[in-house]
Short mmCIF file of C-alpha atoms in Angstrom, two decimals:
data_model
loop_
_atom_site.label_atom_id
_atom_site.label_comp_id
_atom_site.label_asym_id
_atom_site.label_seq_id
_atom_site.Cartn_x
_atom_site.Cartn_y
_atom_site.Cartn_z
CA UNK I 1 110.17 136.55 115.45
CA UNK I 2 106.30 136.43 117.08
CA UNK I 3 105.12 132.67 118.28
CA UNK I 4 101.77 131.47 118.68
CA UNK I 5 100.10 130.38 121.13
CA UNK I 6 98.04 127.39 120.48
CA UNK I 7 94.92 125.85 122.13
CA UNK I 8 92.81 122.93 121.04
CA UNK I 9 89.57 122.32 122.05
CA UNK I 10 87.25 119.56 122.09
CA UNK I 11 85.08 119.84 119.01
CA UNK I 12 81.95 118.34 120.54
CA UNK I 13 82.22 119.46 124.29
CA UNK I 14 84.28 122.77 123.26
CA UNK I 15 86.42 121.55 126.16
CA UNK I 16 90.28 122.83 126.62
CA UNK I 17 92.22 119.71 125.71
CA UNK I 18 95.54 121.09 125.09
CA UNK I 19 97.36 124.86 125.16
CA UNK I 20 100.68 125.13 123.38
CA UNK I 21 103.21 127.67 123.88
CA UNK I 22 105.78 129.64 122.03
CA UNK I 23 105.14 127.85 118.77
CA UNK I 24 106.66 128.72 115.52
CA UNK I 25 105.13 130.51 112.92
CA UNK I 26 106.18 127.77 110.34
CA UNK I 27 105.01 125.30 112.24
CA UNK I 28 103.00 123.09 110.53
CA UNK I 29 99.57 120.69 111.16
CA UNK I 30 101.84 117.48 111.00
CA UNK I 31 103.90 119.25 113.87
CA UNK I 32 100.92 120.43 115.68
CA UNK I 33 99.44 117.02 116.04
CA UNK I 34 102.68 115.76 117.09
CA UNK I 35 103.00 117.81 119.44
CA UNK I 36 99.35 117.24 121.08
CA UNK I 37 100.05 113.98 120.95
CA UNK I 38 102.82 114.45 123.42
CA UNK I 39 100.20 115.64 125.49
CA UNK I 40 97.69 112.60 124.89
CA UNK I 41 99.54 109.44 123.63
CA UNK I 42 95.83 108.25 123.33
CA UNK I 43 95.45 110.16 119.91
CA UNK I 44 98.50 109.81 117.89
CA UNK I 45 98.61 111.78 114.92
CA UNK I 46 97.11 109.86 112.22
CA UNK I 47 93.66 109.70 114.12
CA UNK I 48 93.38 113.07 114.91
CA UNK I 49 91.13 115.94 113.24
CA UNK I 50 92.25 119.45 113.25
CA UNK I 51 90.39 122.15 111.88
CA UNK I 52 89.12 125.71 112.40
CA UNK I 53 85.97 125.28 112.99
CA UNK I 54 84.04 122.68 115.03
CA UNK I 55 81.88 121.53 111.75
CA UNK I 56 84.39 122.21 109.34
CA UNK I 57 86.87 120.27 107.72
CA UNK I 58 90.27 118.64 108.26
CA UNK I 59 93.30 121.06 107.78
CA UNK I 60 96.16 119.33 105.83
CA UNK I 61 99.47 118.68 107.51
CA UNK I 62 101.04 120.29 105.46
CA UNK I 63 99.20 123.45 105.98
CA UNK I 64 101.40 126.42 107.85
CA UNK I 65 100.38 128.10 111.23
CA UNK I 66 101.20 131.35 109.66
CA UNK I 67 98.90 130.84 106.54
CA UNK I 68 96.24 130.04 108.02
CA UNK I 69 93.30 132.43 109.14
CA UNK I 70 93.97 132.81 112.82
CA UNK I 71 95.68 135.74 115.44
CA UNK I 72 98.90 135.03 117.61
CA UNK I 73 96.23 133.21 119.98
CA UNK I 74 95.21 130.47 117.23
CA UNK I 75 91.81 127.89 118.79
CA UNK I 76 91.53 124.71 117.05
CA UNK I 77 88.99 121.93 117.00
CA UNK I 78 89.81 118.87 117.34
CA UNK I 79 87.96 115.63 116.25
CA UNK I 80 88.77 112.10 117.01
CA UNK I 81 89.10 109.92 113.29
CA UNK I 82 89.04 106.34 116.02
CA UNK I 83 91.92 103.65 115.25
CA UNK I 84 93.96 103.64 112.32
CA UNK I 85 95.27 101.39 109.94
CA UNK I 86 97.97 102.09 107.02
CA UNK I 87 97.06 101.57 103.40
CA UNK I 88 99.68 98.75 102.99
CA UNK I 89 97.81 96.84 105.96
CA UNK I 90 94.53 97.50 104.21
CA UNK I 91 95.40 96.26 100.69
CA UNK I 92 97.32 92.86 102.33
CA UNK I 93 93.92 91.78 104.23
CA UNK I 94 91.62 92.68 101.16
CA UNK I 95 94.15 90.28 99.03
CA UNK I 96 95.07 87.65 101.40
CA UNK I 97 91.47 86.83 102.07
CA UNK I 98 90.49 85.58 98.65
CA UNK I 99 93.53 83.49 98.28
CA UNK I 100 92.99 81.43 100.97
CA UNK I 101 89.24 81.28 100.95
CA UNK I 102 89.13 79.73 97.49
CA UNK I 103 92.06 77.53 98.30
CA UNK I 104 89.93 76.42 101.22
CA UNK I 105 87.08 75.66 98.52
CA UNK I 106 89.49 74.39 96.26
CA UNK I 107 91.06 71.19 98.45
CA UNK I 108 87.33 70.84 99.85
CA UNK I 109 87.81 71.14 103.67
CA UNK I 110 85.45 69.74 106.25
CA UNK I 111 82.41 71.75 106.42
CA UNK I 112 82.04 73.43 103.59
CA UNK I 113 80.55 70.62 100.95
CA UNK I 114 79.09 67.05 102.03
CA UNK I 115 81.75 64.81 104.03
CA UNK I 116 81.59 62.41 101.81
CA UNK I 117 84.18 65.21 99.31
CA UNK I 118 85.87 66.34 102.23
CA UNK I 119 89.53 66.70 100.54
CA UNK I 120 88.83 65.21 96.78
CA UNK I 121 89.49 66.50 93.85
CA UNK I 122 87.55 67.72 90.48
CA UNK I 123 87.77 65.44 87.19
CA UNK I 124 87.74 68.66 85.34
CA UNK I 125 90.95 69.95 84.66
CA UNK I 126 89.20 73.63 83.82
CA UNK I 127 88.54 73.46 88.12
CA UNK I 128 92.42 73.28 88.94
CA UNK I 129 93.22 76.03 85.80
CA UNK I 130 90.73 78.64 87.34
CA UNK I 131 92.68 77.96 90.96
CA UNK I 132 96.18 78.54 89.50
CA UNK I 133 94.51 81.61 87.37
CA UNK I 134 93.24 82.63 90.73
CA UNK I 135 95.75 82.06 92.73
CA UNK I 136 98.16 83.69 90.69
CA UNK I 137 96.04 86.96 90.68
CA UNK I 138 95.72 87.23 94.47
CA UNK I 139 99.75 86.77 94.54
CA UNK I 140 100.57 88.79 91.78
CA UNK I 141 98.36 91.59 93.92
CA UNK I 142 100.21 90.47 97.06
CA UNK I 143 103.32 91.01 95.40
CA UNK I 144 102.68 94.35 94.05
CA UNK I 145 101.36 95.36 97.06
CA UNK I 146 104.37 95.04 98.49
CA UNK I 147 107.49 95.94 95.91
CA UNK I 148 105.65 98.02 93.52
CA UNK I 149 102.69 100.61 94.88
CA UNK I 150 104.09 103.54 97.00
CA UNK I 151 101.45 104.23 98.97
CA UNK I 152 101.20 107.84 100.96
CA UNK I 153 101.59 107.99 104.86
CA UNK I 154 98.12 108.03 105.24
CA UNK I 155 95.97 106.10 107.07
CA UNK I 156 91.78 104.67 106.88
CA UNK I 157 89.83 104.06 110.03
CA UNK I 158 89.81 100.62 111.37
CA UNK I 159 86.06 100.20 111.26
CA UNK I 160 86.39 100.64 106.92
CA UNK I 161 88.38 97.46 106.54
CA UNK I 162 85.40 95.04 107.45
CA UNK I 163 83.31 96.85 104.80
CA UNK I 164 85.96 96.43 102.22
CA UNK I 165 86.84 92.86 103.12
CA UNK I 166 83.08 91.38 103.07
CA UNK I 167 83.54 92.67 99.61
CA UNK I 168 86.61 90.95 98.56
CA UNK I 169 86.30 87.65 100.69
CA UNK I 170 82.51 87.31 100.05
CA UNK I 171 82.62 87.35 95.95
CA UNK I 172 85.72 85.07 96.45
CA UNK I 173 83.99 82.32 98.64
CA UNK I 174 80.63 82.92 96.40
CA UNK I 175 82.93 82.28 93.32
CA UNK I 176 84.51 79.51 94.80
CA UNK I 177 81.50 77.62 96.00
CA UNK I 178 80.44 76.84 92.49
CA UNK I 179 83.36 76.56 90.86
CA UNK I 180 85.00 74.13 93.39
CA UNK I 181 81.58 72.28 93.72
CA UNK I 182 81.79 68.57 94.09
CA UNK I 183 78.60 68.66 91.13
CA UNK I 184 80.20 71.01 88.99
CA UNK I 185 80.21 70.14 85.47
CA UNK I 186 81.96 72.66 82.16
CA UNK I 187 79.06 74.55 81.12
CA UNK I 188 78.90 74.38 77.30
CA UNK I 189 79.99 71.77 74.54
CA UNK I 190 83.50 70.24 75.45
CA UNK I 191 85.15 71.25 72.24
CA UNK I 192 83.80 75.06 72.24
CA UNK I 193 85.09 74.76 76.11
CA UNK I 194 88.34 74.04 75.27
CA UNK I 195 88.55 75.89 72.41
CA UNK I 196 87.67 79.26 74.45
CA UNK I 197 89.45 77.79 77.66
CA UNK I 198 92.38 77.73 75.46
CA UNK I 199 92.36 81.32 74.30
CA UNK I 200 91.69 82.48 77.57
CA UNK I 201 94.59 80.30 79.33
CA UNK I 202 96.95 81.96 76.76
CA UNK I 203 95.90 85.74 77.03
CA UNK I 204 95.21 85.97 81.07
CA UNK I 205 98.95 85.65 81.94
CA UNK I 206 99.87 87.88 78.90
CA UNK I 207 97.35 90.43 80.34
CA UNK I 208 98.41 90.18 83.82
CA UNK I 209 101.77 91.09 83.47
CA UNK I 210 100.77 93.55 80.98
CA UNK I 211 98.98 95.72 83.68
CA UNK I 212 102.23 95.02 86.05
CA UNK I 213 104.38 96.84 83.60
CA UNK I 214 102.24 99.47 84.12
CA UNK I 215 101.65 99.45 87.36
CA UNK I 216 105.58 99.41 87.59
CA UNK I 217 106.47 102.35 84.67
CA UNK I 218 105.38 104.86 86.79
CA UNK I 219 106.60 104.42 90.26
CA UNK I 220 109.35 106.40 89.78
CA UNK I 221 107.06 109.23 89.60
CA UNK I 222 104.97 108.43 92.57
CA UNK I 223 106.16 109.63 96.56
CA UNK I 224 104.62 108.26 99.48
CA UNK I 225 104.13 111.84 100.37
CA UNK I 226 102.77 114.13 98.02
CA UNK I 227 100.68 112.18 95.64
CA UNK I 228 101.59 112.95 91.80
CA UNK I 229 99.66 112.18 88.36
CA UNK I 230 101.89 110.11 85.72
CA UNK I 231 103.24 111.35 82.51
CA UNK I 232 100.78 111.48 80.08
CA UNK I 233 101.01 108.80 77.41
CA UNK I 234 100.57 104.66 77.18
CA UNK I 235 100.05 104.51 80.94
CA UNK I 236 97.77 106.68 81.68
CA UNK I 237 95.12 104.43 79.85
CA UNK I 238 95.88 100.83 79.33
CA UNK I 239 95.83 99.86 82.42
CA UNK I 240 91.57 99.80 82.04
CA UNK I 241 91.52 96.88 79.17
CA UNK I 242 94.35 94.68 80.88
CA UNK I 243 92.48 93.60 83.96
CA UNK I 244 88.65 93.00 82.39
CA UNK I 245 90.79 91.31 79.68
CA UNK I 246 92.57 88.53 81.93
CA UNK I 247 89.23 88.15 83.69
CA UNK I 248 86.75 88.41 80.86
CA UNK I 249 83.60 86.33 80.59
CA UNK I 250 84.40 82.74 79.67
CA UNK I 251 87.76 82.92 81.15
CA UNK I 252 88.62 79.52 83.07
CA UNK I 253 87.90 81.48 86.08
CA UNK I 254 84.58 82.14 85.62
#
């Protein structure tokens, strides 16, 4: 059986980082970049960029030595993707935020309204519905991040997770401002209020757990390493009305 010889170069200097030797012809990506990161502990494998060419794009991990376009003396470029953070990581900081932002709006902590509210409470009963509403999506999230999604091993660069929090966090505290406001009053007629903020109290837990059993019915089908669409039917779709439905305009949330 022929091995390959391996080097990796610097994709910006063209510099020799790394030559490997005597590698297997089913070797794959994945086990290429572990075994350059032997060589620089610096760049573990889930920050690093491997491809053919300099400019070109990422090969897969999964991607065989053999299959690929190259002689028994195979050059790659490599590229450094900076520090990495896992999916499951990402999703509990984008979820976490909101909850205890509005929370923070919510019992009216120092700084954040006149000190003369620091730590009171609304007359309006609609204010402490849209926390528990709110609080109980941020959870349920939490929740599903964590015994329901099956993420893949792969990663998003550090740097990414400020864009998507300012996001997240910011329409929370925005939200929460006004809602939590020591001036707030309902904004319509009090019988058409509690007329609609009755409808919408009974359908947004309905909802809500509505797009949970979907989220849930096809796990089974999903693998944290090769990424798989569900069987077609109910679940491929519904999962689009549930969430605008819990949240719709008028809800006690909004």
């Amino acid at each position: 059986m022929k091995h390959y010889e391996v080097e990796i170069l610097d994709a910006k200097t063209k510099d020799k980082l790394c030559f490997l030797d005597k590698v297997e012809p089913n070797a794959t990506i994945g086990e290429i970049k572990s075994m350059f990161h032997r060589s620089h502990p610096q760049w573990y494998p889930a920050r690093q960029s491997i491809r053919l060419d300099a400019k070109g794009k990422s090969l897969k991990d999964e991607d065989v030595l053999q299959n690929l376009p190259v002689g028994t003396t195979a050059t790659f470029y490599f590229r450094d993707l900076g520090a990495q953070i896992s999916w499951v990581t990402v999703f509990l900081t984008e979820y976490t935020g909101p909850l205890v932002i509005y929370l923070m709006f919510y019992f009216r902590v120092p700084f954040i309204y006149a000190s003369k509210y620091d730590f009171t409470t609304s007359k309006h009963w609609v204010v402490h519905l849209a926390c528990m509403c709110h609080s109980f999506h941020y959870c349920k999230r939490l929740l599903e991040t964590l015994f329901v999604h099956r993420f893949s091993h792969g990663t998003m660069p550090l740097r990414n997770i400020f864009k998507n929090c300012t996001y997240y966090w910011g329409f929370a505290a925005w939200m929460a401002y006004y809602i939590n406001h020591p001036l707030y009053t309902p904004p319509m007629s009090m019988i058409s209020f509690l007329f609609l903020s009755s409808v919408r109290s009974a359908t947004f837990p309905s909802t809500l757990l509505s797009a949970t059993s979907v989220h849930q019915a096809p796990r089974p089908e999903r693998s944290p390493i090769q990424p798989r669409t569900p069987s077609p039917g109910f679940s491929c779709w519904s999962p689009a009305p549930t969430t605008p439905m819990s949240w719709a305009p008028g809800s006690p949330s909004h």
